[in-house]
Coordinates of C-alpha atoms (C1' of nucleotides) in Angstrom, one line a residue:
Chain A
M396 CA 0.0 0.0 0.0
S397 CA 2.9 2.3 -0.5
V398 CA 3.3 3.5 -4.1
T399 CA 1.0 2.6 -6.9
N400 CA -2.7 2.1 -6.3
Q401 CA -3.3 5.9 -6.8
E402 CA -2.5 5.4 -10.4
A403 CA -3.7 2.7 -12.6
S404 CA -2.9 -0.6 -10.9
R405 CA -6.2 -0.8 -9.0
P406 CA -8.1 2.2 -10.3
A407 CA -11.5 1.2 -8.9
T408 CA -10.2 0.7 -5.4
L409 CA -9.5 4.4 -4.8
P410 CA -10.8 5.5 -1.4
R411 CA -13.6 7.6 -2.7
L412 CA -16.9 8.4 -1.0
P413 CA -19.9 6.8 -2.8
E414 CA -21.7 9.1 -5.2
E415 CA -25.0 8.7 -3.5
L416 CA -23.6 10.2 -0.3
L417 CA -22.0 13.1 -2.0
A418 CA -25.3 13.8 -3.7
S419 CA -26.9 14.3 -0.4
T420 CA -26.9 17.8 1.0
S421 CA -27.6 16.4 4.5
F422 CA -24.6 14.2 4.3
L423 CA -22.3 17.0 3.2
L424 CA -23.6 19.2 5.9
K425 CA -22.9 16.5 8.5
R426 CA -19.4 15.9 7.4
L427 CA -18.5 19.6 6.8
G428 CA -20.0 20.5 10.2
F429 CA -17.9 17.9 11.8
A430 CA -14.8 19.1 10.0
A431 CA -15.6 22.7 11.0
K432 CA -15.9 21.6 14.6
Y433 CA -12.6 19.8 14.5
Q434 CA -10.9 22.8 13.0
A435 CA -12.4 25.1 15.5
L436 CA -11.4 22.9 18.5
T437 CA -7.9 22.9 17.2
A438 CA -7.7 26.6 16.6
Y439 CA -9.0 27.6 20.0
E440 CA -6.8 25.1 21.8
R441 CA -3.8 27.4 22.1
S442 CA -5.8 29.9 24.0
G443 CA -6.8 27.3 26.6
L444 CA -10.4 27.8 25.6
N445 CA -12.8 26.3 23.2
P446 CA -15.7 27.4 21.0
Y447 CA -18.1 26.9 23.9
H448 CA -16.3 29.5 26.0
H449 CA -16.4 31.9 23.1
A450 CA -20.1 31.4 22.8
V451 CA -20.6 32.2 26.5
L452 CA -18.5 35.3 26.3
A453 CA -20.4 36.4 23.2
V454 CA -23.7 36.1 25.0
L455 CA -22.4 38.1 28.0
D456 CA -21.0 40.8 25.7
E457 CA -24.5 41.4 24.3
G458 CA -25.6 42.1 27.9
S459 CA -29.1 41.4 29.1
R460 CA -28.7 37.7 29.5
E461 CA -26.6 37.4 32.6
T462 CA -28.0 34.7 34.7
Q463 CA -26.8 31.2 34.2
G464 CA -30.1 30.0 33.1
A465 CA -30.5 32.7 30.5
I466 CA -27.1 32.1 29.1
A467 CA -27.7 28.3 28.8
D468 CA -31.1 28.9 27.2
A469 CA -29.7 31.4 24.7
L470 CA -27.0 28.9 23.6
G471 CA -29.1 25.8 23.9
Y472 CA -26.6 24.4 26.5
D473 CA -27.5 22.2 29.3
R474 CA -27.3 24.1 32.6
G475 CA -25.1 21.5 34.2
Q476 CA -22.7 21.8 31.2
L477 CA -22.6 25.5 31.6
V478 CA -21.4 25.3 35.2
G479 CA -18.1 23.8 34.2
L480 CA -17.6 26.3 31.4
L481 CA -18.1 29.2 33.8
D482 CA -15.8 27.6 36.3
E483 CA -13.1 27.6 33.7
L484 CA -13.8 31.1 32.6
E485 CA -13.9 32.4 36.1
E486 CA -10.6 30.6 36.9
Q487 CA -9.0 32.6 34.1
K488 CA -10.6 35.7 35.4
L489 CA -12.6 36.3 32.2
V490 CA -16.0 36.4 33.9
Q491 CA -17.2 37.0 37.4
R492 CA -20.1 35.3 39.2
R493 CA -22.2 37.3 41.7
R494 CA -25.2 36.2 43.7
D495 CA -28.2 38.2 42.7
P496 CA -29.4 40.1 45.8
A497 CA -32.9 40.2 44.5
D498 CA -33.1 36.5 44.1
R499 CA -30.4 34.7 46.0
R500 CA -30.8 31.5 44.0
R501 CA -29.6 33.3 40.9
H502 CA -26.0 34.0 39.8
T503 CA -25.3 37.0 37.8
V504 CA -22.4 36.7 35.4
Q505 CA -20.3 39.5 34.1
L506 CA -17.4 39.9 31.6
T507 CA -14.3 41.3 33.2
P508 CA -11.9 43.6 31.3
D509 CA -9.7 40.6 30.6
G510 CA -12.8 38.8 29.4
K511 CA -13.4 41.6 26.9
R512 CA -9.9 41.5 25.6
T513 CA -10.0 37.7 25.3
L514 CA -13.2 37.9 23.4
A515 CA -11.6 40.2 20.9
K516 CA -8.9 37.6 20.3
L517 CA -11.5 34.8 20.0
R518 CA -13.3 36.8 17.4
A519 CA -10.1 37.1 15.4
T520 CA -9.8 33.3 15.6
A521 CA -13.3 32.8 14.5
K522 CA -12.8 35.1 11.6
R523 CA -9.7 33.2 10.6
L524 CA -11.6 29.9 10.7
D525 CA -14.3 31.3 8.5
D526 CA -11.7 32.5 6.1
E527 CA -10.0 29.2 5.9
L528 CA -13.3 27.4 5.6
L529 CA -14.4 29.6 2.7
A530 CA -11.1 30.0 1.1
T531 CA -12.1 28.7 -2.3
L532 CA -15.3 30.8 -2.5
D533 CA -15.4 34.3 -3.8
E534 CA -17.3 37.1 -2.0
S535 CA -20.5 36.5 -3.7
E536 CA -20.5 32.8 -3.1
R537 CA -19.7 33.3 0.5
A538 CA -22.7 35.6 0.9
Q539 CA -24.9 33.2 -1.0
L540 CA -23.8 30.3 1.2
H541 CA -24.3 32.2 4.4
A542 CA -27.7 33.4 3.4
L543 CA -28.8 29.9 2.5
L544 CA -27.5 28.5 5.8
V545 CA -29.3 31.3 7.7
K546 CA -32.5 30.2 6.0
L547 CA -31.9 26.6 7.1
A548 CA -31.0 27.7 10.6
Q549 CA -34.3 29.6 10.9
Q550 CA -36.1 26.4 10.2
H551 CA -34.0 24.0 12.0
L552 CA -32.1 25.6 14.9
P553 CA -33.9 26.8 18.0
H554 CA -33.4 30.4 19.0
C555 CA -32.5 31.6 15.6
T556 CA -35.6 33.5 14.9
P557 CA -38.7 34.4 17.0
G558 CA -41.5 32.3 15.7
A559 CA -40.5 28.7 15.7
P560 CA -39.6 26.5 18.7
N561 CA -38.9 23.3 16.8
T562 CA -38.0 19.8 18.2
P563 CA -35.0 20.6 20.3
P564 CA -32.0 18.5 19.6
P565 CA -30.0 17.4 22.6
A566 CA -27.9 20.0 24.4
A567 CA -25.6 21.6 21.9
R568 CA -22.1 21.5 20.6
H569 CA -20.9 25.1 20.2
Chain B
M1286 CA -41.0 31.3 33.4
S1287 CA -44.4 30.2 32.2
V1288 CA -46.3 33.0 30.4
T1289 CA -44.9 36.4 29.6
N1290 CA -41.2 36.9 28.9
Q1291 CA -41.9 36.0 25.2
E1292 CA -43.8 39.3 24.9
A1293 CA -42.7 42.6 26.3
S1294 CA -42.1 42.0 30.0
R1295 CA -38.4 41.2 29.6
P1296 CA -37.8 41.7 25.9
A1297 CA -34.0 41.6 26.1
T1298 CA -33.9 38.3 27.9
L1299 CA -35.1 36.2 24.9
P1300 CA -33.2 33.0 24.4
R1301 CA -31.6 34.2 21.3
L1302 CA -28.2 33.2 19.9
P1303 CA -25.6 36.0 19.8
E1304 CA -25.4 37.9 16.5
E1305 CA -21.7 37.3 16.2
L1306 CA -22.2 33.5 16.1
L1307 CA -25.1 33.7 13.6
A1308 CA -22.8 35.8 11.5
S1309 CA -20.3 33.0 11.3
T1310 CA -20.7 30.5 8.5
S1311 CA -18.5 28.1 10.4
F1312 CA -20.8 28.3 13.4
L1313 CA -24.0 27.7 11.3
L1314 CA -22.3 24.8 9.6
K1315 CA -21.5 23.2 12.9
R1316 CA -25.0 23.6 14.3
L1317 CA -26.8 22.6 11.2
G1318 CA -24.5 19.6 10.8
F1319 CA -25.3 18.5 14.3
A1320 CA -29.0 19.0 13.7
A1321 CA -28.8 17.0 10.5
K1322 CA -27.0 14.2 12.3
Y1323 CA -29.6 14.1 15.0
Q1324 CA -32.4 14.1 12.5
A1325 CA -30.8 11.3 10.5
L1326 CA -30.1 9.1 13.6
T1327 CA -33.8 9.5 14.5
A1328 CA -35.0 8.7 11.1
Y1329 CA -32.9 5.6 10.6
E1330 CA -33.7 4.3 14.0
R1331 CA -36.9 2.5 13.1
S1332 CA -35.0 0.3 10.6
G1333 CA -32.6 -0.9 13.3
L1334 CA -29.8 0.7 11.3
N1335 CA -28.1 4.1 11.3
P1336 CA -26.4 6.3 8.7
Y1337 CA -23.1 4.5 9.1
H1338 CA -24.8 1.3 8.0
H1339 CA -26.2 3.1 5.0
A1340 CA -22.8 4.4 4.1
V1341 CA -21.3 0.9 4.2
L1342 CA -24.0 -0.5 2.0
A1343 CA -23.6 2.3 -0.4
V1344 CA -19.9 1.6 -0.8
L1345 CA -20.6 -2.1 -1.4
D1346 CA -23.3 -1.3 -4.0
E1347 CA -20.8 0.6 -6.1
G1348 CA -18.7 -2.6 -6.1
S1349 CA -14.9 -2.6 -6.4
R1350 CA -14.2 -1.8 -2.8
E1351 CA -15.1 -5.0 -1.0
T1352 CA -12.4 -5.7 1.5
Q1353 CA -12.8 -4.2 4.9
G1354 CA -9.8 -2.0 4.6
A1355 CA -11.0 -0.5 1.4
I1356 CA -14.5 0.1 2.8
A1357 CA -13.1 1.8 5.9
D1358 CA -10.7 4.0 3.8
A1359 CA -13.5 5.0 1.4
L1360 CA -15.6 6.3 4.2
G1361 CA -12.8 7.5 6.5
Y1362 CA -13.9 5.1 9.2
D1363 CA -11.6 3.5 11.6
R1364 CA -11.2 -0.2 10.8
G1365 CA -12.0 -1.2 14.3
Q1366 CA -15.2 0.8 14.1
L1367 CA -16.1 -0.9 10.9
V1368 CA -15.9 -4.4 12.4
G1369 CA -18.9 -3.7 14.6
L1370 CA -20.9 -2.2 11.8
L1371 CA -20.3 -5.2 9.6
D1372 CA -21.2 -7.6 12.5
E1373 CA -24.6 -5.8 12.7
L1374 CA -25.2 -5.8 9.0
E1375 CA -24.2 -9.5 8.8
E1376 CA -26.5 -10.4 11.6
Q1377 CA -29.4 -8.9 9.7
K1378 CA -28.2 -10.8 6.6
L1379 CA -27.6 -7.6 4.6
V1380 CA -24.0 -8.4 3.9
Q1381 CA -21.9 -11.5 3.8
R1382 CA -18.2 -11.8 4.7
R1383 CA -16.0 -14.3 3.0
R1384 CA -12.4 -15.0 3.4
D1385 CA -10.4 -14.1 0.3
P1386 CA -8.8 -17.3 -0.9
A1387 CA -6.0 -15.3 -2.6
D1388 CA -5.0 -13.6 0.7
R1389 CA -6.5 -15.4 3.7
R1390 CA -6.0 -12.3 5.9
R1391 CA -8.5 -10.4 3.9
H1392 CA -12.3 -10.5 4.2
T1393 CA -14.4 -9.8 1.1
V1394 CA -17.8 -8.3 1.8
Q1395 CA -20.8 -8.6 -0.4
L1396 CA -24.3 -7.2 -0.4
T1397 CA -27.0 -9.9 -0.2
P1398 CA -30.3 -9.5 -2.0
D1399 CA -31.8 -8.4 1.3
G1400 CA -29.1 -5.9 1.6
K1401 CA -30.0 -4.5 -1.8
R1402 CA -33.6 -4.1 -0.8
T1403 CA -32.7 -2.5 2.5
L1404 CA -30.4 -0.1 0.7
A1405 CA -33.3 1.0 -1.5
K1406 CA -35.3 1.8 1.7
L1407 CA -32.4 3.6 3.2
R1408 CA -32.1 5.7 0.1
A1409 CA -35.7 6.7 0.4
T1410 CA -35.1 7.7 4.0
A1411 CA -32.1 9.8 3.0
K1412 CA -34.1 11.4 0.3
R1413 CA -36.8 12.3 2.8
L1414 CA -34.3 13.7 5.2
D1415 CA -32.8 15.9 2.5
D1416 CA -36.3 17.1 1.6
E1417 CA -37.1 18.0 5.2
L1418 CA -33.8 19.7 5.6
L1419 CA -34.3 21.8 2.5
A1420 CA -38.0 22.3 2.8
T1421 CA -37.9 26.1 2.8
L1422 CA -35.6 26.3 -0.2
D1423 CA -36.8 26.3 -3.8
E1424 CA -35.2 24.1 -6.5
S1425 CA -32.7 26.7 -7.5
E1426 CA -31.6 27.4 -4.0
R1427 CA -31.2 23.8 -3.3
A1428 CA -28.9 23.4 -6.3
Q1429 CA -26.9 26.4 -5.3
L1430 CA -26.4 25.2 -1.7
H1431 CA -25.4 21.8 -2.8
A1432 CA -22.9 23.1 -5.3
L1433 CA -21.4 25.4 -2.7
L1434 CA -21.1 22.6 -0.2
V1435 CA -19.5 20.3 -2.8
K1436 CA -16.9 23.0 -3.3
L1437 CA -16.2 23.2 0.4
A1438 CA -16.1 19.4 0.6
Q1439 CA -13.5 19.2 -2.1
Q1440 CA -11.3 21.4 -0.1
H1441 CA -12.0 20.1 3.4
L1442 CA -13.1 16.5 3.2
P1443 CA -10.7 13.7 2.4
H1444 CA -11.7 11.4 -0.5
C1445 CA -14.0 13.9 -2.1
T1446 CA -11.8 14.6 -5.0
P1447 CA -8.7 13.0 -6.4
G1448 CA -5.9 15.6 -5.8
A1449 CA -5.9 16.7 -2.2
P1450 CA -5.2 14.6 0.8
N1451 CA -5.7 17.2 3.5
T1452 CA -5.2 17.0 7.3
P1453 CA -7.4 14.1 8.2
P1454 CA -9.9 14.7 11.0
P1455 CA -10.4 11.8 13.4
A1456 CA -12.4 8.8 12.3
A1457 CA -15.7 10.0 10.9
R1458 CA -19.3 10.3 11.7
H1459 CA -21.5 9.0 8.9
Chain C
dT705 C1' -43.8 22.9 45.7
dA706 C1' -41.0 25.0 42.1
dT707 C1' -36.7 26.9 40.6
dT708 C1' -31.4 28.1 40.5
dG709 C1' -27.3 26.5 40.4
dT710 C1' -24.4 22.4 41.5
dT711 C1' -22.7 17.7 41.7
dA712 C1' -22.7 12.9 40.8
dT713 C1' -23.6 9.0 37.9
dA714 C1' -24.1 6.4 34.0
dC715 C1' -23.9 5.8 29.3
dT716 C1' -22.3 6.5 24.6
dC717 C1' -18.5 7.4 21.4
dT718 C1' -14.3 7.2 19.9
dA719 C1' -9.2 6.8 20.0
dT720 C1' -5.5 3.6 21.0
dA721 C1' -3.3 -0.1 21.1
dA722 C1' -2.9 -5.1 22.0
dC723 C1' -3.7 -9.5 19.7
dT724 C1' -4.4 -13.4 15.8
dA725 C1' -3.7 -15.2 11.7
dT726 C1' -1.8 -14.8 7.7
dA727 C1' 1.7 -13.0 4.3
Chain D
dT111 C1' 8.6 -8.0 9.7
dA112 C1' 4.3 -6.2 8.0
dT113 C1' -0.6 -6.4 7.2
dA114 C1' -6.0 -7.5 7.7
dG115 C1' -9.1 -8.1 10.7
dT116 C1' -10.5 -8.4 15.6
dT117 C1' -10.9 -7.4 20.4
dA118 C1' -10.1 -4.8 24.7
dT119 C1' -9.3 -0.8 27.3
dA120 C1' -9.3 3.9 28.5
dG121 C1' -10.7 8.5 27.9
dA122 C1' -13.7 12.2 26.4
dG123 C1' -18.2 13.9 25.9
dT124 C1' -22.9 14.0 27.1
dA125 C1' -27.5 12.9 29.2
dT126 C1' -29.9 12.2 33.4
dA127 C1' -31.1 12.8 37.7
dA128 C1' -30.2 13.7 42.5
dC129 C1' -29.1 17.5 45.6
dA130 C1' -28.8 22.1 48.5
dA131 C1' -30.3 26.7 48.8
dT132 C1' -33.8 29.8 48.1
dA133 C1' -38.3 31.4 46.5

DNA sequence: TATTGTTATACTCTATAACTATA
DNA sequence: TATAGTTATAGAGTATAACAATA
């Protein structure tokens, strides 16, 4: 299995995905989504954070959803899952938890100045990932693709548009 | 958290994904890919099979990649992972393993008539999944989306096009 | 009694590598 | 020694539910 095989010796045995799978948009979406996740995980690794952390910081930066429940709901994360993420963010001093005096069951979460700075870096990472992903598309194709995905998201992802609470998939992966 | 909150009482606390994530094509791809995977798993469930089984049957139906190694390589599956899938397919009499007399280390795998029939059903399921996924897009948009995803696949998925063996992500998920 | 955040448990997936039989 | 297929083990990731504090 070293040389040959790519060429003509066993031409039909090339490791090629079946046509019927490549013809399925759903299949491509699954594989590309997985590849994107893998790329993202790798890219965020160096910062000691992951895309989930970025998502949490992004919610906080928009303000107005600062209790843990609201953050989890906005992102579709399980609340138990969020606890660990916040622990890690707090340990790096990127966010701060405070008990809500009005309802002492609640925790209020805020971005710290460090958190803001880190968020800026994570945005740059995300931008780079998008650029790498879309490298072979021109501007118009990128816009087209994004618009089409937004349309699908409105139909299939919870919290993407007012109207539709659809069958919720389990927790969520960034 | 029962009534109100959706309306005007706490308008800013809606469980809505942050804009900066929705603006990322990579993010949408990840979420939609995950949703598609979830939908597919659910849809295949009734048949006692899953999308991985479908993929294996699809490879076999194209002929010419009939040893376990070739199947695994075509789909990007780990060979250990494939063993279990084939066990399950063989138990349902959808495929048959035979030892290759020319090289007794190898197993040759064939579709049975039942396997062919089942594959036809799985194709119908896959078709339905695609239709549901793309329900809100018209024919032209569907074609556009698929073409764009194929372009990304050629760049980012192994085995999608001759030329480029790119950094291989771990095993693979349907 | 219900809810917020937390912790613990169990289960699924997957990555790795040991193992066998053949070459 | 290397390869095809198999099996076993360990680790990560995730779903579930129990729990303590507060309402």
